[in-house]
Tab-separated table of C-alpha atoms in Angstrom:
chain	number	residue	atom	x	y	z
A	949	MET	CA	50.791	161.608	182.316
A	950	GLU	CA	53.505	161.338	179.762
A	951	GLN	CA	52.024	161.322	176.136
A	952	THR	CA	53.697	159.625	173.198
A	953	GLU	CA	53.353	158.280	169.751
A	954	LYS	CA	54.348	154.997	168.139
A	955	ILE	CA	54.216	153.993	164.420
A	956	VAL	CA	53.422	150.394	163.454
A	957	ASP	CA	54.140	149.429	159.936
A	958	ILE	CA	51.369	147.390	158.539
A	959	LYS	CA	51.320	146.432	154.792
A	960	ASN	CA	48.271	147.805	152.902
A	961	GLU	CA	47.071	144.151	152.054
A	962	ASN	CA	46.830	143.361	155.794
A	963	ILE	CA	45.145	146.634	157.043
A	964	SER	CA	41.523	145.277	156.542
A	965	ASN	CA	42.383	142.016	158.342
A	966	VAL	CA	43.960	143.849	161.243
A	967	PHE	CA	41.529	146.709	161.589
A	968	GLY	CA	38.470	144.274	161.218
A	969	GLN	CA	35.063	144.955	159.742
A	970	PHE	CA	34.186	148.781	160.125
A	971	ASP	CA	37.618	149.015	162.148
A	972	LYS	CA	36.003	147.280	164.987
A	973	ASN	CA	39.430	145.830	166.212
A	974	ILE	CA	40.806	149.468	166.278
A	975	LYS	CA	37.789	150.813	168.151
A	976	LYS	CA	38.121	147.931	170.678
A	977	LEU	CA	41.872	148.888	171.329
A	978	GLU	CA	41.104	152.605	171.468
A	979	LYS	CA	38.444	151.893	174.055
A	980	GLU	CA	40.568	149.487	176.146
A	981	TYR	CA	43.674	151.751	176.260
A	982	GLY	CA	42.357	155.065	175.786
A	983	VAL	CA	44.564	155.797	172.739
A	984	THR	CA	43.960	157.242	169.302
A	985	ILE	CA	44.879	154.989	166.356
A	986	VAL	CA	45.131	156.530	162.936
A	987	ASN	CA	46.074	155.148	159.461
A	988	ARG	CA	48.620	157.692	158.012
A	989	GLY	CA	49.358	155.825	154.972
A	990	GLU	CA	53.079	155.653	155.744
A	991	GLY	CA	52.233	153.688	159.031
A	992	ILE	CA	49.601	153.318	161.725
A	993	LYS	CA	49.998	156.039	164.281
A	994	VAL	CA	49.194	155.132	167.892
A	995	SER	CA	49.036	158.160	170.354
A	996	GLY	CA	48.316	158.398	174.008
A	997	GLU	CA	49.586	157.982	177.459
A	998	ARG	CA	52.949	156.200	177.158
A	999	ILE	CA	52.390	152.751	178.722
A	1000	SER	CA	48.763	152.449	177.150
A	1001	CYS	CA	50.315	153.510	173.849
A	1002	LEU	CA	53.097	150.942	174.171
A	1003	LYS	CA	50.509	148.229	174.856
A	1004	ALA	CA	48.235	149.065	172.061
A	1005	ALA	CA	51.191	149.158	169.664
A	1006	ASN	CA	52.390	145.786	170.935
A	1007	VAL	CA	48.792	144.300	170.300
A	1008	LEU	CA	48.810	145.804	166.696
A	1009	GLU	CA	52.204	144.383	165.930
A	1010	ALA	CA	51.075	140.920	167.117
A	1011	LEU	CA	47.916	141.085	164.985
A	1012	ASN	CA	50.032	142.264	162.066
A	1013	HIS	CA	52.391	139.205	162.651
A	1014	LEU	CA	49.209	136.907	162.677
A	1015	ALA	CA	47.976	138.575	159.331
A	1016	GLU	CA	51.465	138.014	157.729
A	1017	LYS	CA	51.088	134.394	158.427
A	1018	GLY	CA	47.663	134.394	156.530
A	1019	GLU	CA	45.588	133.943	159.656
A	1020	GLU	CA	42.102	135.534	159.546
A	1021	ILE	CA	41.758	137.706	162.553
A	1022	GLY	CA	38.790	137.194	164.887
A	1023	ASP	CA	37.339	138.723	168.016
A	1024	GLN	CA	39.018	135.841	170.093
A	1025	ASN	CA	42.493	136.868	168.762
A	1026	VAL	CA	42.152	140.534	169.661
A	1027	GLU	CA	40.790	139.715	173.039
A	1028	TYR	CA	43.505	137.220	173.817
A	1029	PHE	CA	46.324	139.641	172.613
A	1030	MET	CA	44.854	142.475	174.714
A	1031	GLN	CA	44.932	140.055	177.732
A	1032	SER	CA	48.572	139.150	176.930
A	1033	ALA	CA	49.863	142.719	176.483
A	1034	ASP	CA	52.113	142.382	179.457
A	1035	ASP	CA	53.478	139.003	178.348
A	1036	GLU	CA	56.464	138.218	176.022
A	1037	PHE	CA	54.714	138.561	172.691
A	1038	GLU	CA	57.178	136.491	170.887
A	1039	GLN	CA	56.132	133.499	172.988
A	1040	VAL	CA	52.522	134.314	172.253
A	1041	GLU	CA	53.009	134.561	168.599
A	1042	LYS	CA	54.573	131.189	168.335
A	1043	ILE	CA	51.307	129.684	169.208
A	1044	PHE	CA	50.154	130.036	165.730
A	1045	ASP	CA	53.122	128.273	164.225
A	1046	ASP	CA	51.741	125.062	165.673
A	1047	TYR	CA	49.347	122.999	163.662
A	1048	ILE	CA	47.428	119.749	164.444
A	1049	CYS	CA	45.211	118.806	161.444
A	1050	LEU	CA	42.617	120.120	158.993
A	1051	THR	CA	38.952	119.685	159.499
A	1052	VAL	CA	36.932	118.013	156.719
A	1053	SER	CA	36.021	121.561	155.365
A	1054	GLY	CA	39.882	122.304	155.087
A	1055	ARG	CA	40.021	124.647	158.246
A	1056	PRO	CA	43.294	124.154	160.174
A	1057	VAL	CA	43.019	123.083	163.762
A	1058	LYS	CA	45.514	124.966	165.815
A	1059	PRO	CA	45.967	126.127	169.568
A	1060	LYS	CA	44.790	129.622	170.105
A	1061	THR	CA	46.300	130.424	173.540
A	1062	LEU	CA	49.465	129.647	175.378
A	1063	GLY	CA	47.616	127.311	177.622
A	1064	GLN	CA	46.140	125.441	174.675
A	1065	LYS	CA	49.683	125.053	173.245
A	1066	LYS	CA	51.064	123.714	176.452
A	1067	TYR	CA	48.098	121.204	176.544
A	1068	ILE	CA	49.015	119.935	172.911
A	1069	ASP	CA	52.695	119.708	173.828
A	1070	LEU	CA	51.861	117.661	177.093
A	1071	ILE	CA	49.750	115.290	174.888
A	1072	ARG	CA	52.625	114.867	172.456
A	1073	ASP	CA	55.170	114.235	175.164
A	1074	ASN	CA	53.174	111.997	177.655
A	1075	THR	CA	51.230	108.741	177.781
A	1076	ILE	CA	48.442	110.198	180.047
A	1077	VAL	CA	47.343	113.840	180.240
A	1078	PHE	CA	44.668	115.575	182.475
A	1079	GLY	CA	43.226	118.611	180.783
A	1080	ILE	CA	41.279	120.504	183.315
A	1081	GLY	CA	39.571	123.911	182.910
A	1082	PRO	CA	36.373	125.824	182.361
A	1083	ALA	CA	33.899	125.492	179.338
A	1084	GLY	CA	35.136	126.853	176.087
A	1085	THR	CA	38.847	126.100	176.655
A	1086	GLY	CA	39.013	123.590	173.808
A	1087	LYS	CA	39.864	120.563	176.206
A	1088	THR	CA	37.760	118.076	174.265
A	1089	TYR	CA	38.118	119.280	170.783
A	1090	LEU	CA	41.869	119.595	170.842
A	1091	ALA	CA	42.112	116.036	172.419
A	1092	MET	CA	39.861	114.713	169.701
A	1093	ALA	CA	42.095	116.482	167.042
A	1094	MET	CA	45.171	114.872	168.421
A	1095	ALA	CA	43.335	111.419	168.534
A	1096	ILE	CA	42.378	111.757	164.941
A	1097	THR	CA	45.882	112.888	163.723
A	1098	ALA	CA	47.606	109.983	165.708
A	1099	PHE	CA	45.006	107.403	163.953
A	1100	LYS	CA	45.683	108.950	160.589
A	1101	ASN	CA	49.393	108.781	160.993
A	1102	ASN	CA	49.131	105.174	162.132
A	1103	GLU	CA	50.396	105.930	165.633
A	1104	VAL	CA	47.441	104.036	167.109
A	1105	ASN	CA	45.004	101.393	165.694
A	1106	ARG	CA	41.920	102.783	167.033
A	1107	ILE	CA	40.189	105.850	168.810
A	1108	ILE	CA	38.036	105.303	171.962
A	1109	LEU	CA	35.862	108.023	173.192
A	1110	THR	CA	34.203	107.761	176.497
A	1111	ARG	CA	32.171	109.805	178.979
A	1112	PRO	CA	30.498	108.841	182.429
A	1113	ALA	CA	26.659	108.876	181.877
A	1114	ILE	CA	25.613	109.410	185.340
A	1115	GLU	CA	22.051	110.116	184.204
A	1116	ALA	CA	21.860	106.846	182.303
A	1117	GLY	CA	20.073	104.974	185.189
A	1118	GLU	CA	16.677	106.055	186.685
A	1119	LYS	CA	16.461	109.310	184.755
A	1120	LEU	CA	16.802	107.812	181.254
A	1121	GLY	CA	15.137	104.434	181.950
A	1122	PHE	CA	11.809	105.526	180.453
A	1123	LEU	CA	13.419	106.428	177.169
A	1124	PRO	CA	13.069	103.858	174.163
A	1125	GLY	CA	15.837	101.738	172.671
A	1126	ASP	CA	18.854	100.052	174.080
A	1127	LEU	CA	21.483	101.355	176.377
A	1128	GLN	CA	23.605	102.830	173.572
A	1129	GLN	CA	20.596	104.808	172.341
A	1130	LYS	CA	19.703	106.009	175.923
A	1131	VAL	CA	23.255	107.362	176.447
A	1132	ASP	CA	23.706	108.819	172.982
A	1133	PRO	CA	22.637	112.241	173.973
A	1134	TYR	CA	25.461	112.433	176.456
A	1135	LEU	CA	27.936	111.388	173.826
A	1136	ARG	CA	26.703	113.879	171.103
A	1137	PRO	CA	29.407	116.482	171.733
A	1138	LEU	CA	31.987	113.792	170.930
A	1139	TYR	CA	30.119	112.881	167.773
A	1140	ASP	CA	29.863	116.492	166.730
A	1141	ALA	CA	33.705	116.933	167.082
A	1142	LEU	CA	34.375	113.751	165.053
A	1143	TYR	CA	31.976	114.974	162.271
A	1144	GLU	CA	33.790	118.267	161.968
A	1145	ILE	CA	37.364	117.032	161.956
A	1146	MET	CA	36.858	113.623	160.356
A	1147	GLY	CA	33.690	113.955	158.302
A	1148	ALA	CA	30.313	112.067	158.941
A	1149	GLU	CA	30.991	109.441	156.220
A	1150	LYS	CA	34.531	108.681	157.152
A	1151	PHE	CA	33.604	108.510	160.789
A	1152	MET	CA	30.704	105.991	160.122
A	1153	GLN	CA	32.982	103.848	158.129
A	1154	ASN	CA	35.564	103.496	160.822
A	1155	MET	CA	32.850	103.095	163.450
A	1156	GLU	CA	31.406	100.091	161.604
A	1157	LYS	CA	34.993	98.603	161.339
A	1158	GLY	CA	35.398	98.909	165.066
A	1159	LEU	CA	38.310	101.409	164.689
A	1160	ILE	CA	36.411	104.195	166.357
A	1161	GLU	CA	34.293	103.399	169.449
A	1162	VAL	CA	32.222	106.049	171.312
A	1163	ALA	CA	30.766	104.420	174.433
A	1164	PRO	CA	29.806	105.345	178.077
A	1165	LEU	CA	32.526	104.690	180.759
A	1166	ALA	CA	30.893	101.646	182.022
A	1167	TYR	CA	31.671	99.787	178.904
A	1168	MET	CA	35.432	100.032	179.750
A	1169	ARG	CA	35.347	97.734	182.688
A	1170	GLY	CA	37.348	94.536	182.459
A	1171	ARG	CA	39.116	95.578	179.220
A	1172	THR	CA	42.819	96.305	178.426
A	1173	LEU	CA	43.207	99.063	175.691
A	1174	ASP	CA	46.392	98.499	173.606
A	1175	ASN	CA	47.454	100.637	170.664
A	1176	ALA	CA	44.676	103.126	171.218
A	1177	PHE	CA	44.101	106.860	171.686
A	1178	ILE	CA	41.481	107.131	174.475
A	1179	VAL	CA	39.635	110.315	175.353
A	1180	LEU	CA	37.813	110.349	178.636
A	1181	ASP	CA	35.415	113.446	178.610
A	1182	GLU	CA	33.515	115.168	181.392
A	1183	ALA	CA	35.798	113.193	183.837
A	1184	GLN	CA	34.735	115.525	186.754
A	1185	ASN	CA	31.662	113.339	186.903
A	1186	THR	CA	33.644	110.028	187.528
A	1187	THR	CA	33.870	108.641	190.971
A	1188	PRO	CA	37.294	107.763	192.395
A	1189	GLU	CA	36.548	104.082	191.701
A	1190	GLN	CA	35.662	104.792	188.114
A	1191	MET	CA	38.775	106.865	187.592
A	1192	LYS	CA	40.988	104.159	188.966
A	1193	MET	CA	39.252	101.621	186.695
A	1194	PHE	CA	39.758	103.746	183.626
A	1195	LEU	CA	43.380	104.485	184.275
A	1196	THR	CA	44.144	100.935	184.766
A	1197	ARG	CA	42.737	100.004	181.409
A	1198	ILE	CA	45.667	101.796	179.586
A	1199	GLY	CA	47.736	99.215	177.602
A	1200	TYR	CA	50.890	99.243	175.500
A	1201	GLY	CA	51.056	101.746	172.687
A	1202	SER	CA	48.207	103.693	173.994
A	1203	LYS	CA	47.579	107.240	174.814
A	1204	ALA	CA	44.896	108.810	177.129
A	1205	VAL	CA	43.557	112.319	177.627
A	1206	ILE	CA	41.393	112.955	180.524
A	1207	THR	CA	39.322	116.227	180.376
A	1208	GLY	CA	36.982	117.743	182.867
A	1209	ASP	CA	35.556	121.051	184.335
A	1210	LEU	CA	35.781	121.138	188.164
A	1211	THR	CA	33.025	123.841	188.232
A	1212	GLN	CA	30.523	121.533	186.795
A	1213	ILE	CA	30.481	118.408	188.959
A	1214	ASP	CA	27.157	116.555	188.655
A	1215	LEU	CA	27.752	113.886	191.210
A	1216	GLY	CA	25.277	113.498	194.063
A	1217	GLU	CA	25.892	115.342	197.378
A	1218	GLY	CA	28.687	113.751	199.334
A	1219	LYS	CA	30.371	111.996	196.456
A	1220	LYS	CA	33.904	112.808	195.642
A	1221	SER	CA	34.995	113.517	192.001
A	1222	GLY	CA	37.471	111.012	190.663
A	1223	LEU	CA	39.244	113.831	188.656
A	1224	ILE	CA	39.956	115.902	191.646
A	1225	GLU	CA	41.475	112.882	193.582
A	1226	ALA	CA	43.464	111.460	190.436
A	1227	SER	CA	44.955	114.916	189.761
A	1228	LYS	CA	46.372	114.987	193.246
A	1229	ILE	CA	47.604	111.451	193.555
A	1230	LEU	CA	49.314	111.225	190.211
A	1231	SER	CA	50.880	114.734	189.873
A	1232	SER	CA	54.408	113.484	190.519
A	1233	ILE	CA	54.537	110.602	188.265
A	1234	ASP	CA	56.490	110.671	185.077
A	1235	ASP	CA	54.802	110.284	181.868
A	1236	ILE	CA	51.657	111.892	183.229
A	1237	GLY	CA	50.880	115.467	182.246
A	1238	ILE	CA	48.472	117.809	184.114
A	1239	ILE	CA	47.326	121.193	183.045
A	1240	ASN	CA	44.938	123.667	184.398
A	1241	LEU	CA	43.447	125.759	181.644
A	1242	THR	CA	41.988	129.123	182.889
A	1243	ASN	CA	39.478	131.734	181.770
A	1244	ARG	CA	42.198	133.186	179.565
A	1245	ASP	CA	42.205	130.114	177.371
A	1246	VAL	CA	38.386	130.343	176.721
A	1247	VAL	CA	38.184	130.517	172.775
A	1248	ARG	CA	34.381	130.813	172.290
A	1249	HIS	CA	32.346	133.839	172.073
A	1250	PRO	CA	34.006	136.618	174.347
A	1251	LEU	CA	30.835	136.704	176.320
A	1252	VAL	CA	31.527	133.322	177.464
A	1253	GLN	CA	34.601	134.282	179.248
A	1254	LYS	CA	32.694	137.061	180.992
A	1255	ILE	CA	29.994	134.736	182.092
A	1256	ILE	CA	32.659	132.379	183.511
A	1257	ASN	CA	34.331	135.254	185.390
A	1258	ALA	CA	30.934	136.330	186.846
A	1259	TYR	CA	30.238	132.962	188.176
A	1260	GLU	CA	33.652	132.577	189.655
A	1261	LYS	CA	33.298	135.862	191.453
A	1262	TYR	CA	29.775	134.808	192.739
A	1263	GLU	CA	31.082	131.527	193.987
A	1264	ASN	CA	34.088	133.040	195.765
A	1265	LYS	CA	31.679	135.477	197.483
A	1266	LYS	CA	29.609	132.516	198.719
A	1267	ARG	CA	32.614	130.795	200.147
A	1268	LYS	CA	33.427	133.823	202.212
């Protein structure tokens, strides 16, 4: 095999960020590509088999580009750039030029993969968007960030967040409290995202004013939702009738994002998922965007991606 060397210029102030704690990012690249990476002072030397060397150098240059922007490099960035080593890196790097909002702690909320960037762009450009994909792809969190941003910019008058609470009947009937208290556990992930982005105090103020509503899907029946940003989460657990009911609630000046994971359908046996049906029926309608996020868009711990891949392989074997 043809051996080669490539020099990557990285400023001294960016070395620690690119290399990672105890050089963990470099060690990961060396293991993945079978190359040797050495800091020569005048540049970072990558040596090894030609194709592997070029790929490792491309990842290093992309990480350096990120460091130049002031981004803190984490495991997810390294993993994603390694997966994207065969792609056009200029396109991948543009992901980090996008910006949605700041969390209450001052952390910027941005897309982290090409799939997430396309998802955000679809939300900006369409009235209704279906975000479909596995756990950890940021479907709900990014939709919430877009909703809060639209609310703060006075593009909508209120935010409505909803989920089908399919367990809210027999299984929860023994719990104390009214229906809202019974279904709160199923709405908790929505509250968590709101607290992180908006802050608990601001959220409670807007909730009391009726400007933010978090409710089970059943509460949407018979309403017309004007000038609102509506997020329907866990939509894989809607029936076709529920999905049609929800979609026909959309009023003037509103935007809706429907998220779901088709590998985690909790409906009873023999029941169809409204998300599957709607994504087929509505795929050719203008002003409706549909995106299928994949395992490559998982931004949680790298182990989550491996777990999803393992389950996917197992399910595929079962079907054969």
